[in-house]
PDB file of C-alpha atoms in Angstrom:
ATOM      1  CA  PRO A   1     -87.311 -25.486 -29.468  1.00  0.00           C
ATOM      2  CA  PRO A   2     -87.075 -26.607 -33.604  1.00  0.00           C
ATOM      3  CA  PRO A   3     -86.935 -30.511 -34.235  1.00  0.00           C
ATOM      4  CA  ASP A   4     -83.937 -32.202 -34.518  1.00  0.00           C
ATOM      5  CA  ARG A   5     -82.077 -32.596 -38.377  1.00  0.00           C
ATOM      6  CA  GLY A   6     -78.911 -34.436 -37.253  1.00  0.00           C
ATOM      7  CA  PRO A   7     -75.509 -33.270 -36.755  1.00  0.00           C
ATOM      8  CA  MET A   8     -74.068 -30.256 -38.840  1.00  0.00           C
ATOM      9  CA  HIS A   9     -71.083 -29.092 -39.189  1.00  0.00           C
ATOM     10  CA  VAL A  10     -70.831 -25.804 -38.158  1.00  0.00           C
ATOM     11  CA  GLY A  11     -67.884 -23.094 -40.096  1.00  0.00           C
ATOM     12  CA  GLY A  12     -65.170 -21.030 -38.531  1.00  0.00           C
ATOM     13  CA  GLY A  13     -68.239 -18.003 -38.136  1.00  0.00           C
ATOM     14  CA  GLY A  14     -70.302 -20.439 -36.606  1.00  0.00           C
ATOM     15  CA  GLU A  15     -72.989 -20.485 -39.536  1.00  0.00           C
ATOM     16  CA  PRO A  16     -74.098 -23.855 -40.687  1.00  0.00           C
ATOM     17  CA  THR A  17     -72.570 -25.246 -43.429  1.00  0.00           C
ATOM     18  CA  GLY A  18     -73.886 -28.598 -44.407  1.00  0.00           C
ATOM     19  CA  ARG A  19     -74.967 -31.680 -42.632  1.00  0.00           C
ATOM     20  CA  PHE A  20     -72.515 -35.006 -42.398  1.00  0.00           C
ATOM     21  CA  ARG A  21     -73.403 -38.293 -41.654  1.00  0.00           C
ATOM     22  CA  THR A  22     -72.100 -39.095 -37.908  1.00  0.00           C
ATOM     23  CA  VAL A  23     -70.648 -42.468 -37.425  1.00  0.00           C
ATOM     24  CA  VAL A  24     -70.131 -44.780 -33.723  1.00  0.00           C
ATOM     25  CA  VAL A  25     -67.861 -47.205 -33.512  1.00  0.00           C
ATOM     26  CA  GLN A  26     -68.290 -48.244 -29.835  1.00  0.00           C
ATOM     27  CA  VAL A  27     -65.869 -51.477 -29.826  1.00  0.00           C
ATOM     28  CA  PRO A  28     -62.465 -51.484 -30.191  1.00  0.00           C
ATOM     29  CA  VAL A  29     -59.906 -53.434 -32.708  1.00  0.00           C
ATOM     30  CA  TYR A  30     -57.712 -55.252 -30.163  1.00  0.00           C
ATOM     31  CA  SER A  31     -57.614 -55.297 -26.468  1.00  0.00           C
ATOM     32  CA  THR A  32     -55.500 -57.389 -24.228  1.00  0.00           C
ATOM     33  CA  SER A  33     -55.014 -58.011 -20.388  1.00  0.00           C
ATOM     34  CA  VAL A  34     -52.201 -60.548 -20.841  1.00  0.00           C
ATOM     35  CA  VAL A  35     -49.410 -57.616 -20.705  1.00  0.00           C
ATOM     36  CA  HIS A  36     -50.505 -56.156 -17.368  1.00  0.00           C
ATOM     37  CA  ARG A  37     -51.998 -57.885 -14.888  1.00  0.00           C
ATOM     38  CA  ASN A  38     -53.622 -54.575 -12.787  1.00  0.00           C
ATOM     39  CA  TYR A  39     -54.320 -50.954 -14.106  1.00  0.00           C
ATOM     40  CA  ALA A  40     -53.004 -50.123 -17.544  1.00  0.00           C
ATOM     41  CA  ASP A  41     -52.193 -46.093 -16.538  1.00  0.00           C
ATOM     42  CA  ALA A  42     -50.139 -45.255 -19.203  1.00  0.00           C
ATOM     43  CA  VAL A  43     -49.534 -46.264 -22.962  1.00  0.00           C
ATOM     44  CA  ARG A  44     -48.021 -44.249 -25.888  1.00  0.00           C
ATOM     45  CA  TRP A  45     -46.840 -45.758 -29.338  1.00  0.00           C
ATOM     46  CA  HIS A  46     -43.792 -46.295 -29.876  1.00  0.00           C
ATOM     47  CA  GLY A  47     -43.302 -46.707 -34.432  1.00  0.00           C
ATOM     48  CA  ASP A  48     -45.595 -49.984 -34.770  1.00  0.00           C
ATOM     49  CA  MET A  49     -45.169 -51.150 -30.792  1.00  0.00           C
ATOM     50  CA  LEU A  50     -46.383 -50.248 -27.613  1.00  0.00           C
ATOM     51  CA  ILE A  51     -44.956 -48.783 -24.199  1.00  0.00           C
ATOM     52  CA  SER A  52     -47.468 -49.798 -21.794  1.00  0.00           C
ATOM     53  CA  LYS A  53     -47.298 -48.502 -17.632  1.00  0.00           C
ATOM     54  CA  SER A  54     -48.761 -49.768 -14.637  1.00  0.00           C
ATOM     55  CA  THR A  55     -48.415 -50.012 -10.920  1.00  0.00           C
ATOM     56  CA  HIS A  56     -46.295 -53.042 -10.972  1.00  0.00           C
ATOM     57  CA  SER A  57     -42.887 -51.035 -11.203  1.00  0.00           C
ATOM     58  CA  LYS A  58     -42.096 -51.631 -14.851  1.00  0.00           C
ATOM     59  CA  LEU A  59     -42.943 -50.010 -18.074  1.00  0.00           C
ATOM     60  CA  VAL A  60     -43.395 -52.291 -21.229  1.00  0.00           C
ATOM     61  CA  MET A  61     -42.180 -52.783 -23.989  1.00  0.00           C
ATOM     62  CA  TRP A  62     -44.457 -54.469 -26.625  1.00  0.00           C
ATOM     63  CA  GLN A  63     -47.067 -55.090 -30.059  1.00  0.00           C
ATOM     64  CA  PRO A  64     -49.849 -56.545 -30.693  1.00  0.00           C
ATOM     65  CA  ALA A  65     -49.407 -60.349 -31.632  1.00  0.00           C
ATOM     66  CA  ALA A  66     -52.187 -61.187 -34.945  1.00  0.00           C
ATOM     67  CA  CYS A  67     -52.635 -64.542 -33.173  1.00  0.00           C
ATOM     68  CA  LYS A  68     -56.293 -66.471 -34.446  1.00  0.00           C
ATOM     69  CA  ALA A  69     -56.210 -68.913 -31.159  1.00  0.00           C
ATOM     70  CA  ALA A  70     -55.801 -66.029 -28.864  1.00  0.00           C
ATOM     71  CA  ALA A  71     -57.705 -62.114 -30.014  1.00  0.00           C
ATOM     72  CA  ASP A  72     -55.759 -60.585 -26.741  1.00  0.00           C
ATOM     73  CA  ALA A  73     -52.315 -62.094 -27.744  1.00  0.00           C
ATOM     74  CA  ALA A  74     -49.429 -59.566 -26.869  1.00  0.00           C
ATOM     75  CA  LEU A  75     -45.647 -60.188 -28.191  1.00  0.00           C
ATOM     76  CA  VAL A  76     -43.975 -58.966 -24.411  1.00  0.00           C
ATOM     77  CA  LEU A  77     -40.979 -57.199 -26.726  1.00  0.00           C
ATOM     78  CA  ALA A  78     -38.565 -55.499 -23.310  1.00  0.00           C
ATOM     79  CA  GLU A  79     -39.364 -54.622 -19.881  1.00  0.00           C
ATOM     80  CA  CYS A  80     -37.998 -51.770 -17.816  1.00  0.00           C
ATOM     81  CA  ARG A  81     -37.764 -52.933 -14.021  1.00  0.00           C
ATOM     82  CA  TYR A  82     -37.673 -50.243 -11.429  1.00  0.00           C
ATOM     83  CA  SER A  83     -38.577 -49.718  -7.662  1.00  0.00           C
ATOM     84  CA  ALA A  84     -41.313 -46.717  -5.577  1.00  0.00           C
ATOM     85  CA  SER A  85     -43.684 -46.949  -7.929  1.00  0.00           C
ATOM     86  CA  ASP A  86     -47.260 -49.320  -6.755  1.00  0.00           C
ATOM     87  CA  ILE A  87     -48.824 -46.142  -7.167  1.00  0.00           C
ATOM     88  CA  TRP A  88     -51.926 -45.244  -9.657  1.00  0.00           C
ATOM     89  CA  PHE A  89     -51.300 -42.058 -12.405  1.00  0.00           C
ATOM     90  CA  LEU A  90     -47.447 -41.968 -12.737  1.00  0.00           C
ATOM     91  CA  ARG A  91     -46.263 -40.914 -16.680  1.00  0.00           C
ATOM     92  CA  PHE A  92     -43.749 -41.580 -18.811  1.00  0.00           C
ATOM     93  CA  ALA A  93     -41.985 -40.137 -21.819  1.00  0.00           C
ATOM     94  CA  LEU A  94     -39.962 -40.578 -24.567  1.00  0.00           C
ATOM     95  CA  ASP A  95     -37.875 -37.790 -26.213  1.00  0.00           C
ATOM     96  CA  PRO A  96     -38.709 -36.145 -29.305  1.00  0.00           C
ATOM     97  CA  ALA A  97     -35.858 -38.844 -31.464  1.00  0.00           C
ATOM     98  CA  HIS A  98     -37.719 -41.922 -29.376  1.00  0.00           C
ATOM     99  CA  THR A  99     -34.409 -43.476 -28.262  1.00  0.00           C
ATOM    100  CA  LEU A 100     -35.553 -42.716 -24.438  1.00  0.00           C
ATOM    101  CA  LEU A 101     -37.449 -43.297 -22.153  1.00  0.00           C
ATOM    102  CA  ALA A 102     -38.288 -41.703 -18.732  1.00  0.00           C
ATOM    103  CA  VAL A 103     -40.678 -42.491 -15.810  1.00  0.00           C
ATOM    104  CA  GLY A 104     -40.331 -41.378 -12.242  1.00  0.00           C
ATOM    105  CA  ASN A 105     -41.095 -43.610  -8.996  1.00  0.00           C
ATOM    106  CA  LYS A 106     -43.584 -41.998  -5.766  1.00  0.00           C
ATOM    107  CA  VAL A 107     -39.732 -41.355  -3.761  1.00  0.00           C
ATOM    108  CA  GLY A 108     -38.181 -38.758  -6.698  1.00  0.00           C
ATOM    109  CA  HIS A 109     -36.861 -40.322  -8.544  1.00  0.00           C
ATOM    110  CA  VAL A 110     -36.567 -40.405 -12.427  1.00  0.00           C
ATOM    111  CA  LEU A 111     -34.900 -42.947 -14.554  1.00  0.00           C
ATOM    112  CA  VAL A 112     -33.864 -43.289 -17.991  1.00  0.00           C
ATOM    113  CA  TRP A 113     -33.403 -45.787 -20.652  1.00  0.00           C
ATOM    114  CA  ASP A 114     -31.888 -46.450 -23.859  1.00  0.00           C
ATOM    115  CA  LEU A 115     -34.237 -48.138 -25.689  1.00  0.00           C
ATOM    116  CA  LYS A 116     -31.567 -49.380 -28.073  1.00  0.00           C
ATOM    117  CA  ALA A 117     -29.666 -50.157 -25.355  1.00  0.00           C
ATOM    118  CA  LEU A 118     -32.793 -52.797 -24.609  1.00  0.00           C
ATOM    119  CA  GLN A 119     -32.287 -56.193 -24.125  1.00  0.00           C
ATOM    120  CA  PRO A 120     -35.223 -58.216 -26.068  1.00  0.00           C
ATOM    121  CA  MET A 121     -37.198 -60.633 -23.797  1.00  0.00           C
ATOM    122  CA  PRO A 122     -35.890 -63.861 -24.835  1.00  0.00           C
ATOM    123  CA  ALA A 123     -38.694 -65.205 -27.731  1.00  0.00           C
ATOM    124  CA  PRO A 124     -40.887 -68.061 -26.562  1.00  0.00           C
ATOM    125  CA  ALA A 125     -40.548 -71.520 -27.256  1.00  0.00           C
ATOM    126  CA  PRO A 126     -43.166 -72.839 -30.282  1.00  0.00           C
ATOM    127  CA  GLN A 127     -45.911 -74.435 -28.309  1.00  0.00           C
ATOM    128  CA  PRO A 128     -47.254 -77.445 -31.038  1.00  0.00           C
ATOM    129  CA  PRO A 129     -50.671 -77.373 -32.549  1.00  0.00           C
ATOM    130  CA  PRO A 130     -53.338 -77.833 -30.062  1.00  0.00           C
ATOM    131  CA  SER A 131     -55.278 -81.171 -30.709  1.00  0.00           C
TER     132      SER A 131
END
Protein backbone atom coordinates (compact mmCIF):
# COMPACT_ATOMS: atom_id res chain seq x y z
CA PRO A 1 0.00 0.00 0.00
CA PRO A 2 1.10 3.61 -0.52
CA PRO A 3 2.56 5.41 2.52
CA ASP A 4 0.11 7.34 4.72
CA ARG A 5 0.62 11.03 4.00
CA GLY A 6 -1.93 12.34 6.50
CA PRO A 7 -5.40 13.80 5.94
CA MET A 8 -6.34 14.90 2.44
CA HIS A 9 -9.15 17.18 1.31
CA VAL A 10 -11.08 15.46 -1.46
CA GLY A 11 -12.97 17.51 -4.02
CA GLY A 12 -16.33 16.73 -5.61
CA GLY A 13 -14.72 14.50 -8.24
CA GLY A 14 -13.01 12.33 -5.64
CA GLU A 15 -9.55 13.67 -6.44
CA PRO A 16 -7.32 14.99 -3.63
CA THR A 17 -7.17 18.80 -3.72
CA GLY A 18 -4.62 19.39 -0.96
CA ARG A 19 -3.51 18.61 2.54
CA PHE A 20 -4.94 20.11 5.70
CA ARG A 21 -4.09 19.88 9.35
CA THR A 22 -6.52 17.84 11.44
CA VAL A 23 -7.26 19.14 14.93
CA VAL A 24 -8.61 16.70 17.49
CA VAL A 25 -10.47 18.11 20.50
CA GLN A 26 -11.07 15.49 23.15
CA VAL A 27 -12.19 17.63 26.08
CA PRO A 28 -15.58 19.40 26.16
CA VAL A 29 -15.59 23.10 26.99
CA TYR A 30 -18.22 22.53 29.70
CA SER A 31 -19.75 19.57 31.49
CA THR A 32 -22.21 19.25 34.36
CA SER A 33 -24.25 16.67 36.20
CA VAL A 34 -26.03 19.11 38.52
CA VAL A 35 -29.12 19.59 36.31
CA HIS A 36 -30.17 15.92 36.10
CA ARG A 37 -29.48 13.03 38.49
CA ASN A 38 -29.96 10.34 35.84
CA TYR A 39 -29.74 9.92 32.06
CA ALA A 40 -29.88 13.19 30.12
CA ASP A 41 -31.27 11.76 26.90
CA ALA A 42 -32.15 14.94 25.00
CA VAL A 43 -30.56 18.40 24.95
CA ARG A 44 -31.22 21.38 22.70
CA TRP A 45 -30.08 25.01 22.58
CA HIS A 46 -32.74 27.70 23.05
CA GLY A 47 -30.92 31.00 22.50
CA ASP A 48 -28.20 31.14 25.14
CA MET A 49 -30.02 28.60 27.30
CA LEU A 50 -30.28 24.83 27.14
CA ILE A 51 -33.37 22.68 27.44
CA SER A 52 -32.66 19.14 28.56
CA LYS A 53 -34.67 16.08 29.52
CA SER A 54 -33.97 13.03 31.61
CA THR A 55 -35.91 10.00 32.77
CA HIS A 56 -37.26 11.92 35.79
CA SER A 57 -40.33 13.25 33.96
CA LYS A 58 -39.20 16.84 33.67
CA LEU A 59 -37.77 19.21 31.09
CA VAL A 60 -35.31 21.76 32.46
CA MET A 61 -34.43 25.14 30.96
CA TRP A 62 -31.03 26.22 32.23
CA GLN A 63 -27.82 28.10 31.54
CA PRO A 64 -24.25 26.99 32.07
CA ALA A 65 -23.06 29.28 34.86
CA ALA A 66 -19.56 30.70 34.84
CA CYS A 67 -18.53 30.26 38.44
CA LYS A 68 -15.03 30.14 39.85
CA ALA A 69 -16.14 28.00 42.80
CA ALA A 70 -17.59 25.18 40.68
CA ALA A 71 -16.64 24.45 37.07
CA ASP A 72 -19.88 22.46 36.55
CA ALA A 73 -22.22 25.16 37.92
CA ALA A 74 -25.59 25.60 36.20
CA LEU A 75 -28.44 28.06 36.71
CA VAL A 76 -31.85 26.36 36.45
CA LEU A 77 -34.34 28.87 35.03
CA ALA A 78 -37.54 26.79 34.73
CA GLU A 79 -38.84 23.22 34.89
CA CYS A 80 -41.73 21.55 33.06
CA ARG A 81 -42.91 18.50 35.00
CA TYR A 82 -45.11 15.73 33.62
CA SER A 83 -45.85 12.07 34.32
CA ALA A 84 -45.22 8.64 32.79
CA SER A 85 -41.84 9.44 31.31
CA ASP A 86 -39.54 7.25 33.34
CA ILE A 87 -38.20 5.52 30.24
CA TRP A 88 -35.20 6.20 28.09
CA PHE A 89 -35.14 7.94 24.72
CA LEU A 90 -38.24 10.15 24.67
CA ARG A 91 -37.49 13.31 22.71
CA PHE A 92 -38.87 16.82 22.94
CA ALA A 93 -39.32 19.45 20.24
CA LEU A 94 -39.54 23.21 19.82
CA ASP A 95 -41.70 24.94 17.23
CA PRO A 96 -39.80 26.97 14.57
CA ALA A 97 -40.34 30.22 16.51
CA HIS A 98 -39.02 28.63 19.75
CA THR A 99 -42.17 29.63 21.65
CA LEU A 100 -43.73 26.19 22.22
CA LEU A 101 -42.12 23.14 23.79
CA ALA A 102 -43.61 19.66 23.26
CA VAL A 103 -42.89 16.21 24.66
CA GLY A 104 -44.69 12.88 24.69
CA ASN A 105 -44.83 10.23 27.39
CA LYS A 106 -45.06 6.44 27.54
CA VAL A 107 -48.88 6.41 27.69
CA GLY A 108 -49.42 8.39 24.51
CA HIS A 109 -50.01 11.89 25.89
CA VAL A 110 -48.42 14.82 24.09
CA LEU A 111 -47.83 17.85 26.31
CA VAL A 112 -47.17 21.39 25.02
CA TRP A 113 -45.90 24.36 27.06
CA ASP A 114 -45.82 28.03 26.10
CA LEU A 115 -42.23 29.06 26.88
CA LYS A 116 -43.25 32.71 27.32
CA ALA A 117 -45.64 31.71 30.12
CA LEU A 118 -43.17 29.60 32.13
CA GLN A 119 -42.63 30.86 35.64
CA PRO A 120 -38.94 31.36 36.38
CA MET A 121 -37.43 29.41 39.25
CA PRO A 122 -36.74 31.52 42.35
CA ALA A 123 -33.21 32.87 42.37
CA PRO A 124 -30.98 31.11 44.88
CA ALA A 125 -30.16 33.12 47.99
CA PRO A 126 -26.68 34.66 47.91
CA GLN A 127 -24.18 32.57 49.79
CA PRO A 128 -21.37 34.11 51.82
CA PRO A 129 -17.91 33.40 50.42
CA PRO A 130 -16.18 30.39 51.98
CA SER A 131 -13.79 31.31 54.74
